[in-house]
Amino acid sequence: MSIRYLTAGETHGPQLTAIIEGLPSQLKLDFEAINFQLARRQKGHGRGRRMQIEKDTANIVGGVRHGYTTGAPVALVVENKDWASWSSIMNVEPIEGSDEEKRRVHRPRPGHADLNGGLKYNHKDLRNVLERSSARETAARVACGAIARQFLEAFGIKIAGQVIRIGEIEAPANNLSVDELIERTEASSVRVVDPETEAKMEAYIDEIKKEGDSIGGIVECVVEGVPVGLGSYVQYDRKLDGRIAQAVMSINAFKGVEIGIGFEAGVLRGSQVHDEILYVEGKRYTRASNRLGGFEGGMTNGMPVVVRGVMKPIPTLYKPLQTVDIDTKEPYTAQVERSDACAVPAASVVMEHVVAWEIAKAFLEKFGGDSMDEIKANYENYLAQVERY
C-alpha cells in the first residue's frame, strides 16, 4: 500500500486543488491543525505583500465524513484570494485585449522556469509558465503534508523545523527536542531558537530588501519517533533517504540537501562519521551518536531523522537582472512580479511537510492496511518482533 497526491492550479488562478489517494479509512483529521500549518507557511520576516492578501485555509471536498477519512481519495481546495484581481487575466475562456491588458510576460526572469518552460512547451506568453512554477503551489503541498503529519502523530512520530542560516548569519547549534524546537521556533519571526540571532537576521533581511535584492539560507527538519526499518536497501528507489532528498530538492528554489552531517562527512575520518551501535536494556539497540541523521543503508535506524536543505535567494528582484526579450531578442531588464526578499522561514515549514509525506508513505508501505486499526495492528506486531530480536 502506498499514497500519492497530485496538485493543480496557478498562482493567480481561482484555487489550488489537491487529490490524495491511498489514505486509510478512520484517520481522524483535525481541520484547525491543517489550517494552522498553512498559516505557518505564510509567516516569516521578509515575506512580500502577497501574504497580506492570502489567508490560506484548506476546504476538504471529498474523502472525509464526520471528521474521519473514508478510504476514498481525499480532495481539498485552497482558494486564492488574489483571484478577484486576476479573474480576467487568468480566465479559462478566451479574452480580447492587448498584451499589456493580458499581462503577457515576454522577458524571462533569470533563475526562474520562465525561459526553459517557454522553450519546452512552446509558450509565447511566459505567464503560462510562471503561474504554475510559482512557489504558491507549495500551499497545496503543505496541506497534503499536514494530513500526512496527522497520520504520523497517530503513531507517536513528531516533526519540527528550524532555520540554520540566512545568508551570512548562522544560528548557533542546539540539541533541543522536537517539542522544544516547535515551541521556540514558533515564537520566532525567522524560526530560530536564539533571540540574538533572530534580531541579527531581521536586520540583515531588511538591509537586503532596501537594496532591492534577495537572500537564501539553510533549513533543518528533525523527526522523532521514527521506527527502525522504514525504506530498504534492496533497490535504489526504495532507499528512504534518497526519496526524502528528491522531495526536498523538488521544493521551489532548493539547490542542495544533506542527511545528518551531510557534506561534512567528506572531510572527516570514518571514526568521526559512523555512529557506534549500543545495546541498552529498555532501549534495545541504539546509537552512541546520530551523525548519519537516522539512516543507514537507505533505512531508518531508530534515531531521529535529521534533514537539511539549502534554499537559493529568490530570483525575482526589485533591481532586475539582465535578460532578453523573446519577441525582439534585444537585451532588457527582467519583468518584476511581486516577490519576497527572504522566504527561508516559510521554506522551513514547506520542508517539514514534504519530509512528513515521504515518511508517511514509507510507513504505509511497511505497515499498510485499509484502515487505521489494521495498520496499528501491523505496527504493534512489528514492534514486538523488533523487541524480541
Short mmCIF file of C-alpha atoms in Angstrom, two decimals:
data_model
loop_
_atom_site.label_atom_id
_atom_site.label_comp_id
_atom_site.label_asym_id
_atom_site.label_seq_id
_atom_site.Cartn_x
_atom_site.Cartn_y
_atom_site.Cartn_z
CA MET A 1 0.00 0.00 0.00
CA SER A 2 1.25 3.48 -0.82
CA ILE A 3 -0.06 7.02 -1.03
CA ARG A 4 0.33 9.73 -3.62
CA TYR A 5 -1.06 13.15 -4.41
CA LEU A 6 -1.45 15.43 -7.39
CA THR A 7 -1.88 19.19 -7.30
CA ALA A 8 -3.34 21.60 -9.84
CA GLY A 9 -3.77 25.35 -10.05
CA GLU A 10 -1.92 28.58 -10.79
CA THR A 11 -0.56 31.28 -8.52
CA HIS A 12 -3.18 33.83 -9.65
CA GLY A 13 -5.88 31.32 -10.55
CA PRO A 14 -9.06 30.74 -8.53
CA GLN A 15 -7.65 27.96 -6.36
CA LEU A 16 -5.11 25.26 -5.73
CA THR A 17 -6.52 21.75 -5.80
CA ALA A 18 -5.04 18.52 -4.45
CA ILE A 19 -6.19 14.92 -4.57
CA ILE A 20 -4.68 12.41 -2.14
CA GLU A 21 -5.03 8.73 -2.94
CA GLY A 22 -4.26 5.83 -0.62
CA LEU A 23 -5.08 7.21 2.82
CA PRO A 24 -6.56 4.54 5.09
CA SER A 25 -10.05 4.83 6.50
CA GLN A 26 -10.75 6.06 10.03
CA LEU A 27 -7.89 8.57 10.20
CA LYS A 28 -9.27 11.34 12.40
CA LEU A 29 -8.49 14.75 10.92
CA ASP A 30 -8.07 17.99 12.84
CA PHE A 31 -9.10 20.67 10.34
CA GLU A 32 -7.80 23.51 12.51
CA ALA A 33 -4.40 21.83 12.64
CA ILE A 34 -4.26 21.66 8.83
CA ASN A 35 -5.05 25.36 8.57
CA PHE A 36 -2.52 26.13 11.32
CA GLN A 37 0.20 24.56 9.19
CA LEU A 38 -0.94 26.60 6.17
CA ALA A 39 -0.75 29.76 8.26
CA ARG A 40 2.79 28.87 9.35
CA ARG A 41 3.86 28.71 5.69
CA GLN A 42 2.74 32.32 5.22
CA LYS A 43 4.75 33.72 8.12
CA GLY A 44 8.33 34.89 8.34
CA HIS A 45 10.29 38.13 8.27
CA GLY A 46 10.95 39.11 4.68
CA ARG A 47 7.70 37.89 3.11
CA GLY A 48 6.09 40.05 0.42
CA ARG A 49 2.67 41.69 0.05
CA ARG A 50 1.02 38.52 -1.29
CA MET A 51 0.99 37.11 2.24
CA GLN A 52 -1.07 40.11 3.38
CA ILE A 53 -3.71 39.20 0.80
CA GLU A 54 -3.94 35.43 1.18
CA LYS A 55 -5.22 33.78 4.37
CA ASP A 56 -4.83 30.16 3.38
CA THR A 57 -7.34 27.58 4.54
CA ALA A 58 -7.98 24.09 3.21
CA ASN A 59 -11.51 23.14 2.26
CA ILE A 60 -11.88 19.37 2.11
CA VAL A 61 -14.46 18.45 -0.52
CA GLY A 62 -14.17 14.65 -0.76
CA GLY A 63 -13.00 11.53 1.06
CA VAL A 64 -13.83 12.69 4.60
CA ARG A 65 -17.07 12.26 6.53
CA HIS A 66 -17.82 13.39 10.08
CA GLY A 67 -14.14 14.14 10.67
CA TYR A 68 -12.72 10.79 9.53
CA THR A 69 -11.25 9.62 6.23
CA THR A 70 -13.36 7.04 4.42
CA GLY A 71 -10.61 5.32 2.42
CA ALA A 72 -11.68 7.12 -0.77
CA PRO A 73 -9.46 9.76 -2.38
CA VAL A 74 -9.32 12.97 -0.34
CA ALA A 75 -9.89 16.14 -2.35
CA LEU A 76 -9.00 19.54 -0.94
CA VAL A 77 -9.04 23.11 -2.18
CA VAL A 78 -7.04 26.17 -1.13
CA GLU A 79 -8.63 29.31 -2.55
CA ASN A 80 -6.55 32.19 -3.92
CA LYS A 81 -7.99 35.41 -2.52
CA ASP A 82 -5.98 37.39 -5.10
CA TRP A 83 -8.04 35.77 -7.86
CA ALA A 84 -10.51 38.68 -7.70
CA SER A 85 -7.85 40.97 -9.18
CA TRP A 86 -6.83 38.45 -11.86
CA SER A 87 -10.14 36.90 -12.91
CA SER A 88 -9.96 38.40 -16.42
CA ILE A 89 -6.24 37.86 -16.99
CA MET A 90 -6.38 34.25 -15.78
CA ASN A 91 -9.81 33.35 -17.14
CA VAL A 92 -10.03 29.92 -18.74
CA GLU A 93 -12.15 31.44 -21.52
CA PRO A 94 -10.53 33.42 -24.39
CA ILE A 95 -10.36 37.19 -23.81
CA GLU A 96 -9.84 40.13 -26.11
CA GLY A 97 -7.21 42.77 -25.40
CA SER A 98 -3.64 43.87 -25.84
CA ASP A 99 -0.60 42.07 -24.47
CA GLU A 100 -0.47 44.65 -21.70
CA GLU A 101 -4.10 44.02 -20.77
CA LYS A 102 -3.43 40.27 -20.73
CA ARG A 103 -0.29 40.89 -18.64
CA ARG A 104 1.73 38.90 -21.13
CA VAL A 105 5.26 38.07 -20.00
CA HIS A 106 7.91 38.12 -22.73
CA ARG A 107 11.06 38.99 -20.79
CA PRO A 108 12.07 35.87 -18.84
CA ARG A 109 13.49 36.28 -15.34
CA PRO A 110 16.92 34.73 -14.69
CA GLY A 111 16.75 31.91 -12.17
CA HIS A 112 13.08 31.12 -12.88
CA ALA A 113 11.43 28.48 -15.05
CA ASP A 114 10.27 31.19 -17.50
CA LEU A 115 12.58 30.67 -20.47
CA ASN A 116 13.12 26.92 -20.13
CA GLY A 117 9.40 26.34 -19.73
CA GLY A 118 8.60 28.58 -22.69
CA LEU A 119 11.01 26.68 -24.90
CA LYS A 120 9.81 23.26 -23.69
CA TYR A 121 6.07 23.91 -24.03
CA ASN A 122 6.34 26.42 -26.88
CA HIS A 123 4.64 29.21 -24.94
CA LYS A 124 4.92 32.71 -26.37
CA ASP A 125 3.40 34.11 -23.18
CA LEU A 126 5.69 33.11 -20.33
CA ARG A 127 2.92 33.79 -17.82
CA ASN A 128 1.73 30.28 -18.66
CA VAL A 129 4.99 29.04 -17.14
CA LEU A 130 5.41 31.29 -14.13
CA GLU A 131 1.81 30.85 -12.99
CA ARG A 132 2.34 27.13 -12.42
CA SER A 133 6.03 27.13 -11.49
CA SER A 134 5.41 29.66 -8.71
CA ALA A 135 6.07 28.62 -5.11
CA ARG A 136 2.41 29.33 -4.43
CA GLU A 137 1.90 25.64 -5.30
CA THR A 138 3.62 24.71 -2.03
CA ALA A 139 0.45 25.73 -0.18
CA ALA A 140 -1.22 22.62 -1.62
CA ARG A 141 1.81 20.52 -0.74
CA VAL A 142 1.75 21.76 2.85
CA ALA A 143 -1.96 20.90 3.10
CA CYS A 144 -1.21 17.34 1.91
CA GLY A 145 1.78 17.12 4.23
CA ALA A 146 -0.32 18.34 7.15
CA ILE A 147 -2.63 15.34 6.67
CA ALA A 148 0.40 13.02 6.49
CA ARG A 149 1.69 14.71 9.65
CA GLN A 150 -1.53 13.83 11.49
CA PHE A 151 -1.25 10.24 10.30
CA LEU A 152 2.29 10.04 11.73
CA GLU A 153 1.23 11.64 15.01
CA ALA A 154 -1.19 8.76 15.50
CA PHE A 155 1.92 6.57 15.81
CA GLY A 156 3.91 8.93 18.04
CA ILE A 157 6.04 10.44 15.27
CA LYS A 158 6.69 14.19 15.66
CA ILE A 159 8.26 16.71 13.30
CA ALA A 160 9.91 20.10 13.79
CA GLY A 161 11.87 22.51 11.63
CA GLN A 162 14.28 25.36 12.19
CA VAL A 163 16.33 27.87 10.24
CA ILE A 164 20.06 27.23 10.48
CA ARG A 165 21.34 30.10 8.34
CA ILE A 166 20.12 33.14 6.43
CA GLY A 167 22.85 34.50 4.18
CA GLU A 168 25.84 35.47 6.33
CA ILE A 169 24.03 34.94 9.64
CA GLU A 170 24.27 31.46 11.16
CA ALA A 171 22.30 30.27 14.19
CA PRO A 172 24.23 28.57 17.00
CA ALA A 173 23.89 24.78 17.17
CA ASN A 174 21.43 23.23 19.61
CA ASN A 175 20.32 19.79 20.75
CA LEU A 176 16.72 20.60 21.57
CA SER A 177 13.98 18.00 21.40
CA VAL A 178 11.28 18.26 18.75
CA ASP A 179 8.79 19.61 21.31
CA GLU A 180 11.24 22.31 22.41
CA LEU A 181 12.06 23.20 18.79
CA ILE A 182 8.38 23.57 17.95
CA GLU A 183 7.72 25.84 20.92
CA ARG A 184 10.72 28.11 20.45
CA THR A 185 10.77 28.42 16.67
CA GLU A 186 7.04 29.14 16.55
CA ALA A 187 7.71 32.26 18.64
CA SER A 188 10.42 33.47 16.24
CA SER A 189 9.88 35.62 13.13
CA VAL A 190 12.69 33.74 11.37
CA ARG A 191 12.21 30.31 13.01
CA VAL A 192 15.39 30.26 15.09
CA VAL A 193 15.67 29.38 18.79
CA ASP A 194 18.14 32.13 19.70
CA PRO A 195 16.68 35.69 20.17
CA GLU A 196 20.01 37.39 19.43
CA THR A 197 20.33 35.56 16.13
CA GLU A 198 16.72 36.43 15.33
CA ALA A 199 17.43 40.15 15.71
CA LYS A 200 20.54 39.90 13.53
CA MET A 201 18.65 38.02 10.81
CA GLU A 202 15.78 40.52 10.80
CA ALA A 203 18.16 43.46 10.39
CA TYR A 204 20.08 41.61 7.69
CA ILE A 205 16.91 40.83 5.71
CA ASP A 206 15.76 44.45 5.99
CA GLU A 207 19.07 45.65 4.57
CA ILE A 208 18.88 43.18 1.69
CA LYS A 209 15.32 44.32 0.93
CA LYS A 210 16.31 48.01 0.88
CA GLU A 211 18.90 47.14 -1.75
CA GLY A 212 16.23 45.51 -3.92
CA ASP A 213 17.91 42.15 -3.51
CA SER A 214 17.03 38.76 -2.01
CA ILE A 215 18.74 36.23 0.23
CA GLY A 216 18.56 32.47 0.82
CA GLY A 217 19.65 30.14 3.57
CA ILE A 218 19.69 26.69 5.16
CA VAL A 219 16.83 24.98 6.99
CA GLU A 220 16.67 21.80 9.04
CA CYS A 221 13.93 19.26 9.72
CA VAL A 222 14.04 16.83 12.67
CA VAL A 223 11.70 13.83 13.03
CA GLU A 224 11.46 11.91 16.30
CA GLY A 225 9.78 8.58 16.97
CA VAL A 226 10.53 7.02 13.58
CA PRO A 227 10.77 3.22 13.89
CA VAL A 228 13.72 1.26 12.60
CA GLY A 229 13.35 -0.24 9.13
CA LEU A 230 11.47 2.28 7.00
CA GLY A 231 12.86 2.21 3.48
CA SER A 232 15.01 -0.61 2.11
CA TYR A 233 18.49 -1.41 0.89
CA VAL A 234 17.36 -3.86 -1.81
CA GLN A 235 16.66 -1.34 -4.63
CA TYR A 236 17.84 2.21 -5.24
CA ASP A 237 14.31 3.63 -5.47
CA ARG A 238 13.31 2.14 -2.11
CA LYS A 239 16.03 3.93 -0.14
CA LEU A 240 14.11 6.36 2.04
CA ASP A 241 16.92 8.87 2.45
CA GLY A 242 17.12 9.09 -1.35
CA ARG A 243 13.38 9.65 -1.62
CA ILE A 244 13.49 12.35 1.04
CA ALA A 245 16.39 14.02 -0.77
CA GLN A 246 14.38 14.08 -4.01
CA ALA A 247 11.35 15.52 -2.23
CA VAL A 248 13.38 18.29 -0.61
CA MET A 249 15.07 19.14 -3.91
CA SER A 250 11.63 19.43 -5.52
CA ILE A 251 10.76 22.43 -3.32
CA ASN A 252 10.99 25.67 -5.27
CA ALA A 253 14.45 27.30 -5.07
CA PHE A 254 16.09 24.40 -3.17
CA LYS A 255 19.54 23.58 -4.55
CA GLY A 256 21.01 21.14 -2.04
CA VAL A 257 20.13 18.59 0.65
CA GLU A 258 22.01 16.85 3.46
CA ILE A 259 21.17 13.92 5.72
CA GLY A 260 22.80 14.17 9.15
CA ILE A 261 26.22 15.81 8.89
CA GLY A 262 25.95 15.60 5.10
CA PHE A 263 28.81 17.19 3.19
CA GLU A 264 30.90 17.42 6.35
CA ALA A 265 31.36 13.65 6.07
CA GLY A 266 33.58 14.32 3.06
CA VAL A 267 36.29 15.93 5.20
CA LEU A 268 36.18 13.71 8.29
CA ARG A 269 37.66 10.28 9.07
CA GLY A 270 35.44 7.24 9.31
CA SER A 271 35.83 7.12 13.09
CA GLN A 272 34.40 10.66 13.21
CA VAL A 273 31.43 9.87 10.99
CA HIS A 274 29.87 6.50 11.77
CA ASP A 275 27.57 6.02 14.77
CA GLU A 276 28.64 3.25 17.15
CA ILE A 277 25.98 0.65 17.98
CA LEU A 278 24.99 0.12 21.61
CA TYR A 279 22.64 -2.27 23.36
CA VAL A 280 20.89 -0.64 26.29
CA GLU A 281 18.41 -2.54 28.44
CA GLY A 282 15.00 -0.98 27.94
CA LYS A 283 16.08 0.88 24.79
CA ARG A 284 17.36 -2.18 22.94
CA TYR A 285 19.66 -1.32 20.04
CA THR A 286 20.64 2.33 19.80
CA ARG A 287 23.49 4.54 18.59
CA ALA A 288 26.09 6.49 20.55
CA SER A 289 25.63 9.47 18.20
CA ASN A 290 23.46 10.49 15.26
CA ARG A 291 25.89 11.86 12.70
CA LEU A 292 24.23 9.86 9.91
CA GLY A 293 20.91 11.55 10.58
CA GLY A 294 18.87 8.47 11.41
CA PHE A 295 19.76 6.47 8.27
CA GLU A 296 21.98 3.52 7.42
CA GLY A 297 21.72 1.59 4.16
CA GLY A 298 18.76 3.66 2.96
CA MET A 299 16.73 2.64 6.03
CA THR A 300 15.80 4.38 9.25
CA ASN A 301 17.78 3.10 12.23
CA GLY A 302 15.52 4.32 15.05
CA MET A 303 17.42 7.54 15.70
CA PRO A 304 15.85 10.94 14.89
CA VAL A 305 15.78 11.74 11.19
CA VAL A 306 17.74 14.94 10.50
CA VAL A 307 17.50 16.61 7.07
CA ARG A 308 18.90 19.95 5.89
CA GLY A 309 18.03 21.83 2.74
CA VAL A 310 19.65 24.80 1.00
CA MET A 311 17.40 27.46 -0.48
CA LYS A 312 18.86 29.86 -3.04
CA PRO A 313 17.86 33.54 -2.99
CA ILE A 314 14.52 34.15 -4.70
CA PRO A 315 15.33 35.15 -8.30
CA THR A 316 12.63 37.83 -8.68
CA LEU A 317 14.50 41.02 -7.78
CA TYR A 318 13.37 44.62 -7.46
CA LYS A 319 16.66 45.57 -9.08
CA PRO A 320 16.13 43.19 -12.02
CA LEU A 321 18.92 41.28 -13.74
CA GLN A 322 19.52 41.44 -17.47
CA THR A 323 17.55 39.21 -19.79
CA VAL A 324 16.47 39.03 -23.44
CA ASP A 325 13.07 39.92 -24.88
CA ILE A 326 11.79 36.77 -26.63
CA ASP A 327 9.99 38.93 -29.23
CA THR A 328 12.81 41.26 -30.31
CA LYS A 329 15.80 39.26 -28.98
CA GLU A 330 17.10 42.56 -27.61
CA PRO A 331 18.57 42.89 -24.10
CA TYR A 332 16.22 44.14 -21.39
CA THR A 333 15.86 44.03 -17.64
CA ALA A 334 13.64 41.19 -16.45
CA GLN A 335 9.98 41.83 -15.69
CA VAL A 336 9.15 42.04 -11.99
CA GLU A 337 6.42 40.01 -10.33
CA ARG A 338 5.57 40.55 -6.67
CA SER A 339 8.11 38.72 -4.55
CA ASP A 340 9.73 38.18 -1.15
CA ALA A 341 13.15 39.42 -0.03
CA CYS A 342 13.55 36.22 2.01
CA ALA A 343 11.30 33.15 2.22
CA VAL A 344 13.68 30.90 4.16
CA PRO A 345 11.46 30.67 7.31
CA ALA A 346 8.50 29.69 5.13
CA ALA A 347 10.66 27.19 3.25
CA SER A 348 11.45 25.54 6.58
CA VAL A 349 7.72 24.86 7.03
CA VAL A 350 7.39 23.50 3.48
CA MET A 351 10.33 21.16 4.05
CA GLU A 352 8.75 19.78 7.22
CA HIS A 353 5.72 18.75 5.20
CA VAL A 354 7.46 17.16 2.22
CA VAL A 355 9.56 15.14 4.68
CA ALA A 356 6.41 14.20 6.60
CA TRP A 357 4.84 12.99 3.37
CA GLU A 358 7.77 10.74 2.44
CA ILE A 359 7.96 9.21 5.91
CA ALA A 360 4.21 8.60 5.96
CA LYS A 361 4.44 7.00 2.53
CA ALA A 362 7.25 4.68 3.67
CA PHE A 363 5.35 3.91 6.88
CA LEU A 364 2.27 2.83 4.90
CA GLU A 365 4.40 0.73 2.56
CA LYS A 366 5.83 -1.08 5.58
CA PHE A 367 2.69 -1.43 7.73
CA GLY A 368 -0.03 -0.95 5.11
CA GLY A 369 -3.69 -1.69 5.54
CA ASP A 370 -7.02 -0.25 4.52
CA SER A 371 -7.97 1.10 7.96
CA MET A 372 -6.15 2.68 10.88
CA ASP A 373 -6.97 -0.33 13.07
CA GLU A 374 -5.35 -2.70 10.58
CA ILE A 375 -2.23 -0.54 10.31
CA LYS A 376 -1.92 -0.22 14.09
CA ALA A 377 -2.14 -3.99 14.48
CA ASN A 378 0.56 -4.49 11.87
CA TYR A 379 2.75 -1.85 13.53
CA GLU A 380 2.39 -3.31 17.01
CA ASN A 381 3.22 -6.79 15.71
CA TYR A 382 6.38 -5.43 14.08
CA LEU A 383 7.43 -3.60 17.26
CA ALA A 384 7.05 -6.85 19.18
CA GLN A 385 9.20 -8.63 16.59
CA VAL A 386 11.91 -5.97 16.93
CA GLU A 387 11.70 -6.22 20.71
CA ARG A 388 12.39 -9.98 20.54
CA TYR A 389 15.40 -9.61 18.23
#
